[in-house]
Coordinates of C-alpha atoms in Angstrom, one line a residue:
Chain A
X105 CA -13.3 -15.8 2.2
X106 CA -9.9 -16.0 1.7
X107 CA -7.3 -13.2 2.5
X108 CA -4.6 -12.1 4.3
X109 CA -4.9 -12.0 8.4
X110 CA -2.3 -9.2 10.6
X111 CA -2.1 -10.1 14.3
X112 CA -1.9 -8.7 16.7
X113 CA -3.4 -5.5 15.6
X114 CA -2.2 -3.0 18.3
X115 CA 1.6 -4.2 19.6
X116 CA 3.4 -2.3 22.2
X117 CA 7.1 -2.8 22.4
X118 CA 9.9 -1.4 24.9
X119 CA 13.1 -0.1 24.1
X120 CA 15.4 -2.9 23.4
X121 CA 13.0 -5.5 22.6
X122 CA 12.3 -7.4 19.3
X123 CA 9.5 -8.2 18.6
X124 CA 7.6 -10.1 15.7
X125 CA 4.3 -9.3 13.6
X126 CA 2.7 -11.9 12.1
X127 CA 1.3 -12.2 8.9
X128 CA -0.9 -15.2 7.3
X129 CA -2.6 -15.6 4.0
X130 CA -5.1 -18.0 2.5
X131 CA -4.6 -17.0 -0.9
X132 CA -2.3 -19.5 -2.5
X133 CA -0.1 -16.3 -3.8
X134 CA 3.3 -16.5 -4.4
X135 CA 4.7 -13.1 -3.1
X136 CA 4.3 -11.2 0.1
X137 CA 5.1 -8.5 1.5
X138 CA 6.1 -6.0 4.0
X139 CA 5.8 -2.3 4.0
X140 CA 6.1 0.2 7.0
X141 CA 3.5 3.7 6.8
X142 CA 4.4 6.9 8.5
X143 CA 2.4 9.4 8.4
X144 CA 3.4 12.0 5.0
X145 CA 5.7 9.2 3.5
X146 CA 3.3 6.7 2.4
X147 CA 4.3 3.4 2.1
X148 CA 7.5 2.4 2.0
X149 CA 8.7 -1.4 1.6
X150 CA 10.9 -3.5 4.1
X151 CA 11.0 -7.1 2.5
X152 CA 9.2 -9.2 0.1
X153 CA 9.6 -12.9 -0.7
X154 CA 8.9 -14.3 -3.9
X155 CA 8.8 -17.7 -3.3
X156 CA 9.3 -19.9 0.0
X157 CA 12.8 -20.1 1.6
X158 CA 13.3 -16.8 0.2
X159 CA 13.2 -12.8 0.2
X160 CA 14.4 -9.3 -0.6
X161 CA 15.7 -6.4 0.6
X162 CA 13.4 -3.9 0.0
X163 CA 13.9 0.1 0.7
X164 CA 14.7 0.4 4.5
X165 CA 15.1 -3.5 5.5
X166 CA 17.8 -1.9 8.1
X167 CA 16.7 -3.2 11.9
X168 CA 14.4 -6.1 10.1
X169 CA 13.9 -9.5 9.1
X170 CA 11.9 -11.7 7.6
X171 CA 11.6 -15.8 7.5
X172 CA 9.5 -17.3 4.5
X173 CA 9.7 -20.9 6.0
X174 CA 5.7 -21.8 4.4
X175 CA 4.2 -20.4 2.1
X176 CA 1.1 -18.5 3.8
X177 CA 3.3 -16.8 6.8
X178 CA 5.3 -14.3 6.2
X179 CA 6.5 -13.0 9.8
X180 CA 8.2 -9.8 10.2
X181 CA 11.1 -9.0 13.3
X182 CA 10.9 -5.5 14.7
X183 CA 14.9 -5.9 16.1
X184 CA 16.5 -3.6 19.3
X185 CA 18.7 -1.9 15.9
X186 CA 15.9 -0.4 14.5
X187 CA 15.6 2.7 15.6
X188 CA 12.3 4.6 14.7
X189 CA 10.0 1.5 15.1
X190 CA 6.8 3.0 15.8
X191 CA 5.2 2.8 12.7
X192 CA 2.0 1.4 10.7
X193 CA 3.2 -2.2 9.3
X194 CA 1.0 -3.7 6.4
X195 CA 1.6 -7.1 4.8
X196 CA 0.1 -7.8 1.3
X197 CA 0.8 -10.5 -0.9
X198 CA 0.3 -11.2 -4.9
X199 CA -0.5 -14.2 -7.1
X200 CA 3.0 -14.2 -8.8
X201 CA 5.7 -11.0 -8.9
X202 CA 2.6 -8.5 -9.3
X203 CA 3.9 -7.9 -12.7
X204 CA 1.1 -7.3 -15.4
X205 CA -1.7 -5.5 -13.4
X206 CA -2.2 -8.5 -11.0
X207 CA -3.0 -5.7 -7.6
X208 CA -1.8 -6.6 -4.0
X209 CA -3.7 -7.8 -1.3
X210 CA -3.6 -6.3 1.8
X211 CA -4.3 -7.1 5.4
X212 CA -5.5 -4.6 7.8
X213 CA -2.6 -3.6 10.0
X214 CA -0.3 -4.0 12.7
X215 CA 0.3 -0.7 14.9
X216 CA 3.4 -0.8 16.8
X217 CA 4.6 2.0 19.7
X218 CA 7.3 2.1 21.5
X219 CA 7.0 2.7 24.9
Chain B
X238 CA 13.3 5.3 -12.5
X239 CA 9.6 5.0 -11.8
X240 CA 8.4 7.3 -9.1
X241 CA 4.5 8.5 -8.3
X242 CA 3.6 12.2 -7.3
X243 CA 0.4 12.9 -5.6
X244 CA -0.4 16.4 -6.3
X245 CA -2.2 17.5 -2.8
X246 CA -1.4 16.0 0.6
X247 CA -5.1 17.0 1.8
X248 CA -8.4 17.8 -0.7
X249 CA -11.3 19.0 1.3
X250 CA -14.5 19.0 -0.1
X251 CA -18.1 18.8 0.4
X252 CA -20.6 16.6 0.4
X253 CA -22.5 16.4 -2.9
X254 CA -19.7 17.9 -4.4
X255 CA -16.7 16.5 -7.3
X256 CA -13.8 14.9 -5.7
X257 CA -10.4 15.1 -7.9
X258 CA -7.7 13.3 -6.7
X259 CA -4.2 14.1 -8.1
X260 CA -1.4 11.7 -9.1
X261 CA 1.5 11.9 -11.5
X262 CA 3.8 9.3 -12.2
X263 CA 6.9 8.7 -13.9
X264 CA 7.8 5.0 -15.4
X265 CA 10.3 3.6 -17.7
X266 CA 7.5 1.3 -18.6
X267 CA 4.2 1.0 -19.6
X268 CA 2.9 1.0 -16.4
X269 CA 0.1 -0.2 -14.5
X270 CA -1.4 2.1 -12.3
X271 CA -3.8 1.8 -9.1
X272 CA -5.6 3.5 -6.8
X273 CA -5.6 2.6 -3.1
X274 CA -8.2 4.1 -0.4
X275 CA -7.3 3.4 3.2
X276 CA -9.8 4.1 5.8
X277 CA -8.0 4.8 9.9
X278 CA -6.7 1.5 11.5
X279 CA -7.1 -0.3 8.3
X280 CA -6.0 -2.1 5.3
X281 CA -5.4 -1.1 1.5
X282 CA -8.6 -1.4 -0.5
X283 CA -7.9 -1.4 -4.8
X284 CA -10.5 1.4 -6.0
X285 CA -9.3 0.3 -9.6
X286 CA -6.5 -0.5 -11.4
X287 CA -5.0 0.7 -15.3
X288 CA -3.3 -2.1 -17.2
X289 CA -3.4 -0.7 -20.6
X290 CA -7.0 -1.2 -21.6
X291 CA -9.3 1.3 -21.8
X292 CA -7.7 4.5 -21.1
X293 CA -11.2 5.7 -18.2
X294 CA -11.3 3.4 -15.7
X295 CA -14.1 2.8 -13.2
X296 CA -13.6 1.2 -9.7
X297 CA -15.5 1.2 -6.5
X298 CA -18.2 3.8 -4.9
X299 CA -18.2 5.2 -7.6
X300 CA -14.8 6.2 -8.2
X301 CA -13.2 6.7 -11.5
X302 CA -9.6 7.5 -13.2
X303 CA -8.4 8.5 -16.4
X304 CA -4.8 7.9 -17.7
X305 CA -3.8 10.5 -19.7
X306 CA -0.3 9.2 -21.0
X307 CA 0.7 12.8 -22.8
X308 CA 0.4 14.3 -19.3
X309 CA 1.5 11.4 -17.9
X310 CA -1.3 11.7 -14.8
X311 CA -3.8 9.4 -13.2
X312 CA -6.3 11.5 -12.1
X313 CA -9.1 10.0 -9.6
X314 CA -12.4 11.1 -9.7
X315 CA -16.1 10.9 -8.5
X316 CA -18.8 13.1 -9.6
X317 CA -20.8 13.2 -6.1
X318 CA -18.6 12.8 -2.0
X319 CA -19.8 11.2 0.3
X320 CA -19.1 11.4 4.0
X321 CA -18.1 7.9 3.8
X322 CA -15.6 8.6 1.3
X323 CA -13.5 10.3 4.0
X324 CA -10.5 8.3 3.1
X325 CA -6.6 8.1 2.8
X326 CA -6.0 7.4 -1.5
X327 CA -2.7 6.7 -2.5
X328 CA -1.9 6.4 -6.1
X329 CA 0.9 2.8 -7.2
X330 CA 2.6 2.5 -9.6
X331 CA 3.9 -0.8 -11.1
X332 CA 6.3 -2.0 -13.6
X333 CA 7.9 -4.8 -11.1
X334 CA 7.3 -4.1 -7.8
X335 CA 5.1 -1.4 -6.1
X336 CA 5.6 2.8 -5.9
X337 CA 3.8 4.7 -3.4
X338 CA 2.4 7.8 -3.9
X339 CA 2.2 10.0 -0.5
X340 CA -1.1 9.7 0.3
X341 CA -4.3 12.5 0.0
X342 CA -6.4 12.5 2.8
X343 CA -9.6 13.5 2.0
X344 CA -12.1 15.1 3.9
X345 CA -15.4 15.0 3.3
X346 CA -17.6 18.2 5.1
X347 CA -21.1 18.1 5.3

């Protein structure tokens, strides 16, 4: 079955460390997205990528970095510059630019906790 | 500008009673509108979507939503709540990227 796989499900990070969250999709979707979810704030867009080797900042990109070397993969690195990284992170993909009613497919999320 | 407002952060209903989760949107374009459901520590699952066809949209698990342009609303309803409906629900508006509401937490009381 096609879908999006996020790993790990739970991740613990020490202060000052960089960590990378994995997102892989086998849906042949062109576009991929990273969202951060905090209680009472819904989902906020961190980065998105329309095609391979291209990505754009979302609303809260500071302290994060991404790469899109392959169509199937869109890893997110949470750097030490991110002051409040504890959150639930969701990866999503869509067929194109998500216009015209094409819904997203979401991964099951990674919960990152800073210890 | 595009935005979406979920009018209730928490809704509590008794099992077997109707569910109403309210959503208002603003959009400069003719929007596509979605409702997603999220169970604890899980990803989001699409419940239903409106894409300028019929204004009453039926989704999975007995949910439906009605697009009312004059009221800029897209409220989610279900005639009879089930315990398994307890989750977080997100209203989403889309012209060129998803704008999420802040979510409504639904509690179902047995």
